[in-house]
Coordinates of C-alpha atoms (C1' of nucleotides) in Angstrom, one line a residue:
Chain A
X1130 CA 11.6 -17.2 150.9
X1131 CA 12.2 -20.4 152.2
X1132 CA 14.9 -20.9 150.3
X1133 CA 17.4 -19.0 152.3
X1134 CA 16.4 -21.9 155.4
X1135 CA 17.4 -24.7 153.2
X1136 CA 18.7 -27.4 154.4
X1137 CA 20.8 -28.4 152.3
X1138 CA 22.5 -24.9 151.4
X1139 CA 23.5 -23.7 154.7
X1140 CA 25.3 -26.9 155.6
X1141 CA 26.8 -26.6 152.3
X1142 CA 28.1 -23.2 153.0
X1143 CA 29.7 -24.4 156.4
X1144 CA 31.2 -27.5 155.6
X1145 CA 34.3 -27.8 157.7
X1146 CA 37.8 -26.8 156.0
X1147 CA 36.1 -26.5 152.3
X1148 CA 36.4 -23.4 150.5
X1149 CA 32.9 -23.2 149.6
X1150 CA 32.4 -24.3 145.9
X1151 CA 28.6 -22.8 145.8
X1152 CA 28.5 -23.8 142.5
X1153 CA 29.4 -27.8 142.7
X1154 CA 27.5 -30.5 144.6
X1155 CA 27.8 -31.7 148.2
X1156 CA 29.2 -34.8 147.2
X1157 CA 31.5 -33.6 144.8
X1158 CA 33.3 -31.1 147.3
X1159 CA 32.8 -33.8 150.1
X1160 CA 35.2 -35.9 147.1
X1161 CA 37.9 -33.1 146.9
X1162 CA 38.0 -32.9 150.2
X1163 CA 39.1 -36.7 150.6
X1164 CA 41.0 -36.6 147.3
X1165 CA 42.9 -33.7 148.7
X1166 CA 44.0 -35.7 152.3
X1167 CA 45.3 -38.4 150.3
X1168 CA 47.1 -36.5 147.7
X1169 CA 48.4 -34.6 150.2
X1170 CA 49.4 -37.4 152.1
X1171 CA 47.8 -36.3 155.6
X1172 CA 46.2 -39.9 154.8
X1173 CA 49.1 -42.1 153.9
X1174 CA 48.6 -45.3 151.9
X1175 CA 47.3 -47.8 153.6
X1176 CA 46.2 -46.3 156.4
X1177 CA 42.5 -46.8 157.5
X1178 CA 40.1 -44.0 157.1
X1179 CA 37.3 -42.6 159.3
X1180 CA 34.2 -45.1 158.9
X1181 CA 31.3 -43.5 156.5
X1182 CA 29.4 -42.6 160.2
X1183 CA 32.0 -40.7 161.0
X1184 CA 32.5 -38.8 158.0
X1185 CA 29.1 -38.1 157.8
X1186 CA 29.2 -36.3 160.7
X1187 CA 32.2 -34.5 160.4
X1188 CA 30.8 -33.2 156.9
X1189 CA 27.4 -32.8 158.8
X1190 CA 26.1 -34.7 156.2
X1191 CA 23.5 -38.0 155.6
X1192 CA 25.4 -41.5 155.2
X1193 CA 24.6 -42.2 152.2
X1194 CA 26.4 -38.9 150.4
X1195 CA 29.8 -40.2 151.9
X1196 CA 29.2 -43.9 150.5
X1197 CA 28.2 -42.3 147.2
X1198 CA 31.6 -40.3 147.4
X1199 CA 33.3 -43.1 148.6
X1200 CA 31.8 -45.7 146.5
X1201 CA 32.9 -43.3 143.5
X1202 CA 36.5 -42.9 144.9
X1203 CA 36.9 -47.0 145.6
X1204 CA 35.8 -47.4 141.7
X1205 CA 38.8 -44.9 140.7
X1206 CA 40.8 -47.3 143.1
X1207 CA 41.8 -44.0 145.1
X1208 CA 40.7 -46.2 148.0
X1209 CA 40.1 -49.8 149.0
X1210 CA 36.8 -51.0 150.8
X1211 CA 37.1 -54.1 152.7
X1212 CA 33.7 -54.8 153.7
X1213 CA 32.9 -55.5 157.6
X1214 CA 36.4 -54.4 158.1
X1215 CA 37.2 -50.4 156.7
X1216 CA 38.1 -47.9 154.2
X1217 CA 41.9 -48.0 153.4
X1218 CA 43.8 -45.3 151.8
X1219 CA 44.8 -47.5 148.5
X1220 CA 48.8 -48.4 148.5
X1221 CA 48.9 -48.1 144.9
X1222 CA 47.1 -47.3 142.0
X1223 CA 45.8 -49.3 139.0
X1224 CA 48.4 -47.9 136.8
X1225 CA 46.7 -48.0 133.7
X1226 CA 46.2 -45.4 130.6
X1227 CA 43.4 -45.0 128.9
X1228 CA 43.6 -44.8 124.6
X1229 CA 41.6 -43.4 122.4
X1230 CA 40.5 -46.0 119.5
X1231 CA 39.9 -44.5 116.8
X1232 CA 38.6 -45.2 113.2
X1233 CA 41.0 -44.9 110.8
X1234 CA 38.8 -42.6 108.6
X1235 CA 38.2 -40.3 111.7
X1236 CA 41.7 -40.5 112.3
X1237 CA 42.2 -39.2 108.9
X1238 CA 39.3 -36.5 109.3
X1239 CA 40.9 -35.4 112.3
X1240 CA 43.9 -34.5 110.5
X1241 CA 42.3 -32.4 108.3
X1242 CA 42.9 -34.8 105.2
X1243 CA 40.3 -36.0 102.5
X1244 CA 40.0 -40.1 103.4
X1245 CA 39.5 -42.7 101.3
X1246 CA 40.0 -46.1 100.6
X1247 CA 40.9 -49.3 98.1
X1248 CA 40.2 -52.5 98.3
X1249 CA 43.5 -54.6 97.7
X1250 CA 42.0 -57.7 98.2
X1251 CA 38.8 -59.7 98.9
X1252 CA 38.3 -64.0 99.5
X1253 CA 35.9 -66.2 100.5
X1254 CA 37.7 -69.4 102.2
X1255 CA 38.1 -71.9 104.8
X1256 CA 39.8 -71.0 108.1
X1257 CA 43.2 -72.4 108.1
X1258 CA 44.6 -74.1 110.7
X1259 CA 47.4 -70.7 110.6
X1260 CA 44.7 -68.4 110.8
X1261 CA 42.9 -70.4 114.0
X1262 CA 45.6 -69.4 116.2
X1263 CA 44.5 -65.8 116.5
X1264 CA 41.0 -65.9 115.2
X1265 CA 39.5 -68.4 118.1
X1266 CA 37.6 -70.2 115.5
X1267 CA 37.1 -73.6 115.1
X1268 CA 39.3 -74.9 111.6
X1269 CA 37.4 -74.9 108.2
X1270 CA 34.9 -71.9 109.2
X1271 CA 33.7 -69.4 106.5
X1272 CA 35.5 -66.1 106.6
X1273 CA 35.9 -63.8 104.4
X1274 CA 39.6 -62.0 103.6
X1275 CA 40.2 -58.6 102.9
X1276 CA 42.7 -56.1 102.9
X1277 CA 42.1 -52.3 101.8
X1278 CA 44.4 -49.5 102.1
X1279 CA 43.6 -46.1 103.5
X1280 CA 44.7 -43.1 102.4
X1281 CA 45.0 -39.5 103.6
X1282 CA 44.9 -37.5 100.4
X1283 CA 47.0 -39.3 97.8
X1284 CA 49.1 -40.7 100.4
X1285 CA 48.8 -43.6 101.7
X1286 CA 47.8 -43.8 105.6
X1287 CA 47.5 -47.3 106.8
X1288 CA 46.9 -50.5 105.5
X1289 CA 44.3 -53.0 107.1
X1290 CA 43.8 -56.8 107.0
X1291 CA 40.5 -58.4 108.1
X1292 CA 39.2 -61.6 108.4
X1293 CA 35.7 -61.9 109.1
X1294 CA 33.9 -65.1 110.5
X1295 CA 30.7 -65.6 108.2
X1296 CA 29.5 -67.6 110.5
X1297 CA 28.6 -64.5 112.8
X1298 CA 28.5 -62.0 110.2
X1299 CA 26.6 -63.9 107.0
X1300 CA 25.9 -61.0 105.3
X1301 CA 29.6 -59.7 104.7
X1302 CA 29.5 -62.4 102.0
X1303 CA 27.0 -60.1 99.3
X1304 CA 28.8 -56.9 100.4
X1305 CA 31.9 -56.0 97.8
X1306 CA 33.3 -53.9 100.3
X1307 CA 34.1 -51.1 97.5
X1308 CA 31.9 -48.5 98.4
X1309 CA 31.8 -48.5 102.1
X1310 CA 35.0 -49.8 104.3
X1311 CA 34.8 -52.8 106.3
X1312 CA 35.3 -50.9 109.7
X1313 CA 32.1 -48.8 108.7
X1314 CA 30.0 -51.9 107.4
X1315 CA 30.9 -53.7 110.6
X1316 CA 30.2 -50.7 112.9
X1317 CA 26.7 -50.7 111.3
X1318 CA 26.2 -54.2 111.4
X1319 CA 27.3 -55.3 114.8
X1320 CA 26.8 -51.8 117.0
X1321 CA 28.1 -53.4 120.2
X1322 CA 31.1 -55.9 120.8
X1323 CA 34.2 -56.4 123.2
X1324 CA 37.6 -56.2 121.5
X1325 CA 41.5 -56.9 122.7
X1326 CA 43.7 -55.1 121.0
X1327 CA 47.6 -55.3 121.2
X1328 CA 49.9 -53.4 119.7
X1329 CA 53.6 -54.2 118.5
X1330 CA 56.5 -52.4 116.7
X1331 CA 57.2 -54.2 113.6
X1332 CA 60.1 -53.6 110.5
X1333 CA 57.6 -53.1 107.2
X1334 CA 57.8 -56.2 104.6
X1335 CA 58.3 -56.0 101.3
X1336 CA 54.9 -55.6 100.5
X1337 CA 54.0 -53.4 103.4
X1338 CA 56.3 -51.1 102.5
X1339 CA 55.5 -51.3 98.5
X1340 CA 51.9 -50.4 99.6
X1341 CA 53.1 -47.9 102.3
X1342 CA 54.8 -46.4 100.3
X1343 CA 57.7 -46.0 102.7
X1344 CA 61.3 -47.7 102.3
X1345 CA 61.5 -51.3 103.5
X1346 CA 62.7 -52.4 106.8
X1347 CA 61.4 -49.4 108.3
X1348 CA 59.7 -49.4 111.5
X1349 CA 56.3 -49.3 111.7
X1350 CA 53.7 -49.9 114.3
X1351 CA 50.8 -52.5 113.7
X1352 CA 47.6 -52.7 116.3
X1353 CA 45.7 -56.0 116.5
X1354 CA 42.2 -56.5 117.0
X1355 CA 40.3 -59.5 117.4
X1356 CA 36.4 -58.8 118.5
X1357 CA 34.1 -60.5 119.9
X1358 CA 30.2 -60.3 120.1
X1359 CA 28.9 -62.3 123.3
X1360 CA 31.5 -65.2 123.4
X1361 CA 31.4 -65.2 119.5
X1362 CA 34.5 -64.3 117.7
X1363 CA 33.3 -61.8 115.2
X1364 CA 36.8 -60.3 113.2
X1365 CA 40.0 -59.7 113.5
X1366 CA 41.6 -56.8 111.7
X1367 CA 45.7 -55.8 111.6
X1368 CA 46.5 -52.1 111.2
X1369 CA 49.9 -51.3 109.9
X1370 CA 51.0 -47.8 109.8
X1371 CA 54.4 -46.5 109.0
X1372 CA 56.0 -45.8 112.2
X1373 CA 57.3 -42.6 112.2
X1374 CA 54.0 -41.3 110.9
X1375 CA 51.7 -42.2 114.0
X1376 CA 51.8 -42.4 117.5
X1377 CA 49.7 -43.5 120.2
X1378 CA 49.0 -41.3 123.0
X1379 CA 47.3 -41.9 127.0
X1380 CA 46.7 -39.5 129.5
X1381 CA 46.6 -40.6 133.1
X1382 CA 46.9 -40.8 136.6
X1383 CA 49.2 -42.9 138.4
X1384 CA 51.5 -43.8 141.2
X1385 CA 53.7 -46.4 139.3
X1386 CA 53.8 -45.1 136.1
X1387 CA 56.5 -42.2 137.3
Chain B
X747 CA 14.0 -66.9 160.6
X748 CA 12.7 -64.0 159.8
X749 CA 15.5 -64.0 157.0
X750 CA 12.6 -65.4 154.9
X751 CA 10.5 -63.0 154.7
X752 CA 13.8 -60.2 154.0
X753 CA 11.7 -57.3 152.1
X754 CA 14.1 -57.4 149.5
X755 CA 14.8 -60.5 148.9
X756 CA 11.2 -61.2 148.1
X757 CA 11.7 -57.9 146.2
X758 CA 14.0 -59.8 144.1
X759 CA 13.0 -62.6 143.5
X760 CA 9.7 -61.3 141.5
X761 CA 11.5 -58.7 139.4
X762 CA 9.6 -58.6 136.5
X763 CA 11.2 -60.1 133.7
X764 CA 14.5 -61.3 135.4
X765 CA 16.6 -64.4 135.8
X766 CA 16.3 -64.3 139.5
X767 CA 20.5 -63.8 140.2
X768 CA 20.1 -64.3 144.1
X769 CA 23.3 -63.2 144.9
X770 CA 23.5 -60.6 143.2
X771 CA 22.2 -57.0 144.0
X772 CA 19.3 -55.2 142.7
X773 CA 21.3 -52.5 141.3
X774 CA 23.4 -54.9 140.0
X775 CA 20.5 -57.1 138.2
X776 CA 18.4 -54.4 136.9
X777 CA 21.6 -52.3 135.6
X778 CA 22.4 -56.2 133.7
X779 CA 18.5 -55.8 132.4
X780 CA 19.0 -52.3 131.4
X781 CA 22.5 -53.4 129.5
X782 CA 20.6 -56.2 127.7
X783 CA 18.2 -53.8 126.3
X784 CA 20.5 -51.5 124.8
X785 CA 23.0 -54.6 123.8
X786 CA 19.9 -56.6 121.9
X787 CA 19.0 -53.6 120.1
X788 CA 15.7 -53.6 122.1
X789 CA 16.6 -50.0 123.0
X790 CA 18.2 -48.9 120.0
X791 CA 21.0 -46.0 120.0
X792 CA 19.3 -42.8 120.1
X793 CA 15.9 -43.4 121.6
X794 CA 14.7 -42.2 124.9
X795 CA 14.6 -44.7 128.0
X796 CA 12.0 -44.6 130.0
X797 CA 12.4 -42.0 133.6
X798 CA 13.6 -43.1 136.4
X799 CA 9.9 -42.8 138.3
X800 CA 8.8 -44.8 135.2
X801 CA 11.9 -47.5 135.7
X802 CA 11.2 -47.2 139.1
X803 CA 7.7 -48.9 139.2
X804 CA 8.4 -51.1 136.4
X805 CA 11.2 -52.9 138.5
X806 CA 9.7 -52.0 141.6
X807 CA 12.0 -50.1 143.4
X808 CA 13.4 -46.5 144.5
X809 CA 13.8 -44.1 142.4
X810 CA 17.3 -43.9 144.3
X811 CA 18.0 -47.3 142.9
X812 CA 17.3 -46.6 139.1
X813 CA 19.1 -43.5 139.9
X814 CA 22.4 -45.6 140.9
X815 CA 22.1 -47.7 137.9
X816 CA 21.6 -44.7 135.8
X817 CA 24.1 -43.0 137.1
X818 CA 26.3 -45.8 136.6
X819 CA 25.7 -46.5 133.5
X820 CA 26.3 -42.7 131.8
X821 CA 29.8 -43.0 133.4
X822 CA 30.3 -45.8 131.6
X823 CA 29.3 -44.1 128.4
X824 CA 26.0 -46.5 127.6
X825 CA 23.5 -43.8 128.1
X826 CA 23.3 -40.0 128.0
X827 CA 21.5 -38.5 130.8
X828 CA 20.1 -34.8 129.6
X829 CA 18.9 -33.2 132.7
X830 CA 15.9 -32.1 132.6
X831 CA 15.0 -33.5 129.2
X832 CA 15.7 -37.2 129.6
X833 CA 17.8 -40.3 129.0
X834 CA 19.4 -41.6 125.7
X835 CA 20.9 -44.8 124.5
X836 CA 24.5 -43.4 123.7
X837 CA 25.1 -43.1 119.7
X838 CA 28.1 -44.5 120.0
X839 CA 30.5 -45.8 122.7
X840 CA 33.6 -44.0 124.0
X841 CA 35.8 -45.8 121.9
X842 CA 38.8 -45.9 124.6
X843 CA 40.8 -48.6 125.3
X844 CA 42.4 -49.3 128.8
X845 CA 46.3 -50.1 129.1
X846 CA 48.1 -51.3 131.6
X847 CA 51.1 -48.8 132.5
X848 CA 53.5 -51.4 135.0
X849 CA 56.4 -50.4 136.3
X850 CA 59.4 -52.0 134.3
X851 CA 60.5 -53.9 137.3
X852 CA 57.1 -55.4 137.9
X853 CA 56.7 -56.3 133.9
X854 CA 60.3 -58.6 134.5
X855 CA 59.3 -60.2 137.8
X856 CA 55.7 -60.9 135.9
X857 CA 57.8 -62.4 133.4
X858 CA 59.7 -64.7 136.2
X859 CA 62.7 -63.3 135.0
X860 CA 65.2 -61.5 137.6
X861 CA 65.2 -58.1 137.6
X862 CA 68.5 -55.8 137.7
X863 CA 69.7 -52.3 136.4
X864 CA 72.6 -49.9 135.9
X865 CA 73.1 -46.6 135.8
X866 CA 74.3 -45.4 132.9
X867 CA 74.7 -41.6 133.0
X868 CA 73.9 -39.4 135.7
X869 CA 74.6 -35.3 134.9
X870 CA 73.4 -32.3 136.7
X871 CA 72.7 -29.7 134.1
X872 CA 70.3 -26.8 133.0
X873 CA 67.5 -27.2 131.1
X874 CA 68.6 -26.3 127.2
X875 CA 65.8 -25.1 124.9
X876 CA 65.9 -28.6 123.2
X877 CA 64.9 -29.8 126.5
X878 CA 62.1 -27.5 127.2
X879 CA 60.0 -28.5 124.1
X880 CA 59.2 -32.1 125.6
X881 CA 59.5 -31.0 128.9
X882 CA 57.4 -28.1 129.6
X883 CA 59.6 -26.3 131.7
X884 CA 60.9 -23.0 131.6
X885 CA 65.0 -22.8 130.0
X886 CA 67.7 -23.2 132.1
X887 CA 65.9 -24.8 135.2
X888 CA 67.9 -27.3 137.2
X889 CA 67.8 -30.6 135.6
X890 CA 68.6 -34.2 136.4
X891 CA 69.7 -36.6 133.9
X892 CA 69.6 -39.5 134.2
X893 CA 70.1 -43.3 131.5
X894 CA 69.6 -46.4 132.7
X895 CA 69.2 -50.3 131.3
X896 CA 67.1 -52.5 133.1
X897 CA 67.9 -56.6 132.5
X898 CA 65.7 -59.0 132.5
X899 CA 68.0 -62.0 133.3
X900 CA 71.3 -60.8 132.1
X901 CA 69.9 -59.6 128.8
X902 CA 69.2 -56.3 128.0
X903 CA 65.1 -55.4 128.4
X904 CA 64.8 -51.7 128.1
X905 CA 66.5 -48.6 128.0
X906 CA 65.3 -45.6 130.3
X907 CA 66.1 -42.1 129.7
X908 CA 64.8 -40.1 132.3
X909 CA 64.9 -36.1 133.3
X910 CA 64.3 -34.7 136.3
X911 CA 63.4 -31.1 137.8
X912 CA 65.3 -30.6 140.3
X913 CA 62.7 -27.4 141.0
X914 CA 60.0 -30.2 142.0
X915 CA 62.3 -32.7 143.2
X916 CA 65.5 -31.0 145.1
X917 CA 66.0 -34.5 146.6
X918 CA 67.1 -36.1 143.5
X919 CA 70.5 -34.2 144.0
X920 CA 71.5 -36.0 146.6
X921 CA 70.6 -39.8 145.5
X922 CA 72.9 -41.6 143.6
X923 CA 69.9 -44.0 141.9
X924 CA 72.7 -46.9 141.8
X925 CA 70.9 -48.8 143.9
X926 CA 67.7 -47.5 143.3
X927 CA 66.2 -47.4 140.2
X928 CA 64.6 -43.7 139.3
X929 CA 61.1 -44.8 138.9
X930 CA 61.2 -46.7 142.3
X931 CA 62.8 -43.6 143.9
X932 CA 60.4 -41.4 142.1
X933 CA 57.3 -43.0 143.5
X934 CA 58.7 -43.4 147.0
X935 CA 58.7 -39.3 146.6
X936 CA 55.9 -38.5 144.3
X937 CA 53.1 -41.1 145.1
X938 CA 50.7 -38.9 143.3
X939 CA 50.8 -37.8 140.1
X940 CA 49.7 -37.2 136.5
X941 CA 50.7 -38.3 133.2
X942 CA 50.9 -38.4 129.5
X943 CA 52.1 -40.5 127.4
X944 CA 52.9 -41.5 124.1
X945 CA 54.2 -44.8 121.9
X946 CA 56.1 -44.4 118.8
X947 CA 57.5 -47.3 116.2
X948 CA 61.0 -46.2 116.0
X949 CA 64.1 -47.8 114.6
X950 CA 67.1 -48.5 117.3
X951 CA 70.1 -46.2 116.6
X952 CA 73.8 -47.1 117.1
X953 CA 73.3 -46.5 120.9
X954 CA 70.7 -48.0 121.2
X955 CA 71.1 -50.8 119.9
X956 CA 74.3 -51.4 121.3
X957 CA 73.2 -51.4 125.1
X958 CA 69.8 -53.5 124.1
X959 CA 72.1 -55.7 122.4
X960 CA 69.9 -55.8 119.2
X961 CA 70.9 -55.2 115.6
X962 CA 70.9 -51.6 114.1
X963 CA 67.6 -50.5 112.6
X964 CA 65.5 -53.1 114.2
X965 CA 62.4 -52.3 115.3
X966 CA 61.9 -50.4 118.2
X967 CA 58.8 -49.3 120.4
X968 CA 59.3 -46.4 123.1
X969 CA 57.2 -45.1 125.4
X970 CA 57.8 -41.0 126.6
X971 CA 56.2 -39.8 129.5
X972 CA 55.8 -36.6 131.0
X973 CA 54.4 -36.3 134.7
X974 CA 53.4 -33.7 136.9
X975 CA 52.7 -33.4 140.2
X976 CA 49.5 -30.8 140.6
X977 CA 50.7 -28.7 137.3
X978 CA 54.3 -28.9 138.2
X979 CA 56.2 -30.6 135.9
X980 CA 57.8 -33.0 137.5
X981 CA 59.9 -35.7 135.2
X982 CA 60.2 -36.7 131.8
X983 CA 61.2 -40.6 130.4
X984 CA 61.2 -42.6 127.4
X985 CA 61.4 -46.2 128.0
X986 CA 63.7 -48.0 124.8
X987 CA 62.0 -51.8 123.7
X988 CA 63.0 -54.0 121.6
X989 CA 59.9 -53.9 119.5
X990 CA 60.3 -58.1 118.8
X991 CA 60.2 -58.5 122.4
X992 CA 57.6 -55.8 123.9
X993 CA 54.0 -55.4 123.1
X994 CA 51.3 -53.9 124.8
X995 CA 48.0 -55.2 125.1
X996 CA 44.5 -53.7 125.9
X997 CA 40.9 -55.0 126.2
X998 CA 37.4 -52.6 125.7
X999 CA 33.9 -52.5 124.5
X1000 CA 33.4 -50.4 121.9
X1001 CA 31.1 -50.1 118.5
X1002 CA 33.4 -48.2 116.6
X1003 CA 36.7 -49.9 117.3
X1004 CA 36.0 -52.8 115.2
Chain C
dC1301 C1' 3.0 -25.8 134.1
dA1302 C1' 4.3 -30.6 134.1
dG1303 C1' 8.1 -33.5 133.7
dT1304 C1' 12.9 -34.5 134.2
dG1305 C1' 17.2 -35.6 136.2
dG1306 C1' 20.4 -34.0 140.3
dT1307 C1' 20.8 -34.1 144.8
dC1308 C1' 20.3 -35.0 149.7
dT1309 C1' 18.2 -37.0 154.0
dA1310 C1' 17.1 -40.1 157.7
dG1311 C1' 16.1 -43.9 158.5
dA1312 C1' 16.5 -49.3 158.0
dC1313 C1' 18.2 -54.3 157.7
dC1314 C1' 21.9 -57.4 156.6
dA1315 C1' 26.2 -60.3 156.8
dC1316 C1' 30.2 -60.7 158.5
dG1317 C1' 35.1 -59.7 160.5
dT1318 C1' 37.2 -58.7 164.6
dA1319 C1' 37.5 -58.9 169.2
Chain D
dA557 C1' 28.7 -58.1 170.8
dC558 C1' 30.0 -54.4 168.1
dG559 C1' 31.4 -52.0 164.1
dT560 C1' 31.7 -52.0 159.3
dG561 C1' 30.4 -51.4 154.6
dG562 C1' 26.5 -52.9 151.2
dT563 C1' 22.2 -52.0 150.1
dC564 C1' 17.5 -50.1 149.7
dT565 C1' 13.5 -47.0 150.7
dA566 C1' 10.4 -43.1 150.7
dG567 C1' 10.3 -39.0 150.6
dA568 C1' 11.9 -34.1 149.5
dC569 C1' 13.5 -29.7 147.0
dC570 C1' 15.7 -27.8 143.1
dA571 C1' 16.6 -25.8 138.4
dC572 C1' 15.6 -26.1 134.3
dT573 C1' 13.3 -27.6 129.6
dG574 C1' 9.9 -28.2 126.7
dT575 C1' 5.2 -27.3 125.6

DNA sequence: CAGTGGTCTAGACCACGTA
DNA sequence: ACGTGGTCTAGACCACTGT
């Protein structure tokens, strides 16, 4: 059998200073290897490391396996790659979390509760000079208003205002919203979009809280959405949820974010 | 100049149904063809893509190249590569959104505000079971803890409350963290690490709001962390906002987070 | 058995920063 | 002038899946 002269396997089962990971790729053990000098910090921050040539060699493999682990490694900002000039240990990292964004009837699923929904409140108008400041839309466009409130069994769960542009979205004008939620109706209209979401900590208002269900002036969190399709401002949508009822949770790794 | 007759630039310019981006690469401009396919529906969720030999000859390149793009493109959540069987227009994207974790002294000096702190508490203790539900550490471990308020200005911008093994971290017993803050002496120590974290609406209590200087039962938001070093817990902090005065922001791409 | 993606190699040319 | 990363090619072998 050939096989046992391959290439590829006995260099992989002699790779310097790697317990031998039969199971995983080249690449990806060439990775833990690099991972594991910086974490370690036997390559500190900063410093420059060996040149793809030279790692190549010193893993006895081709050139282009170390810039496919290094290319990987500079995309999870591990490292820096200053072209014509070196590979850098990165001095920090990005510092950033990454959060799950859920539907609110997934959300609901998830926690093992019937969902449903009600429509509170549905209007065709003109965009308002008020409502231009966080739509991006130019004053006097269609859009259609609506607010619905979901619920997880009888309780109420989160209540959600939406404005839609009917100029990118014509259609949401002959839907009555009262069988299907807006979030699903939009998911299956427009499949694909960029969204910026921010969310604040906000004491519930009187009607909040009458349709919450929860006592007023109590904290609550609210996440804003406003989505785009291609440069063109699709919906905005504000998710208010009693506070002490949800949280939002991000895993990560980080040097900063001690 | 022989720079005219560059293989791949020619390459390039007669790819086959592309806007001829000269500067960019050809990974770069068929990966922007693929995305355009799947984005315009042309490709719609679901449905095989073509193989890579297949994409290969239709944009006249590698199969390494298509591979790149491919490869690219799963981690990013587009497509579903099924080895041996083929590639798939994801169903649905990854609905995640990406937050930016800063270090409170960074979010002050972004805010052109100048920065300051004080410690509050500092108490060497053992960990007591109510401790060792949020911290994951095992009862009556050597603990560090730690309260501090960080100004913006001379006003009040957040309360820290911070724990500390003293199992992972011996050093902390010997700094004082008056003129350090924790965090900044944390990641001088620990450049590496791991975390999870959480945000909660909460209401400021007496305490609370006294040192942030804000009435009782306004809004709040914190932020807890936990972070470990390589499975060792390492410290725990929940970072006090004046929910009027904090938000958090996040950008993605997403079909379901409409 | 044919087709697929996963992986790796050994070359190559380029532009450009540093010296 | 040299070294660097960025990019691309043309081939190769594999394990496995579906038919």
């Amino acid at each position: 059998m050939d096989n046992l002269t391959d290439g590829d396997v006995t260099l992989l089962a002699t790779t310097p200073e790697g317990e031998s990971y039969l199971s995983t790729s080249l690449h990806e053990r060439i990775r833990r290897d690099i991972e594991t000098k910086i974490f370690s910090g036997q390559w500190q921050p900063g410093q420059r490391i060996p040149a793809e040539d030279a790692l190549a060699s010193a893993h006895q493999c081709s050139r282009m396996t170390i810039n496919k682990v290094l290319t990987a490694l500079a995309k999870a900002e591990l490292i820096v790659r200053k072209p014509k000039v070196g590979t850098f240990v990165a001095l920090r990292r990005s510092n950033t979390a990454v959060i799950e964004v859920l539907d609110v009837s997934v959300e609901v699923t998830n926690l093992g509760l019937p969902y449903s929904f009600t429509l509170l409140r549905r209007a065709k108008r003109k965009a308002l000079k008020s409502d231009c400041a966080k739509l991006s839309l130019p004053p006097a466009s269609n859009i259609l208003e609506l607010r619905c409130c979901h619920f997880a069994g009888n309780h109420p769960f989160c209540l959600e205002d939406r404005i839609i542009s009917l100029v990118s979205v014509p259609d949401a004008e002959h839907e009555s919203f009262v069988a299907m939620a807006p979030t699903t109706w939009l998911i299956s209209k427009i499949p694909w979009s960029e969204a910026e979401q921010s969310i604040h900590a906000v004491l519930a208002d009187e009607e909040t809280s009458r349709i919450l269900d929860v006592p007023r002036g109590s904290a609550g969190l609210t996440i804003e959405r406003n989505t785009w399709l291609a440069d063109r401002f699709v919906t905005w949508a504000r998710f208010s949820y009693p506070g002490d009822a949800y949280h939002i949770s991000a895993k990560f790794v980080s040097a900063t974010g001690i």
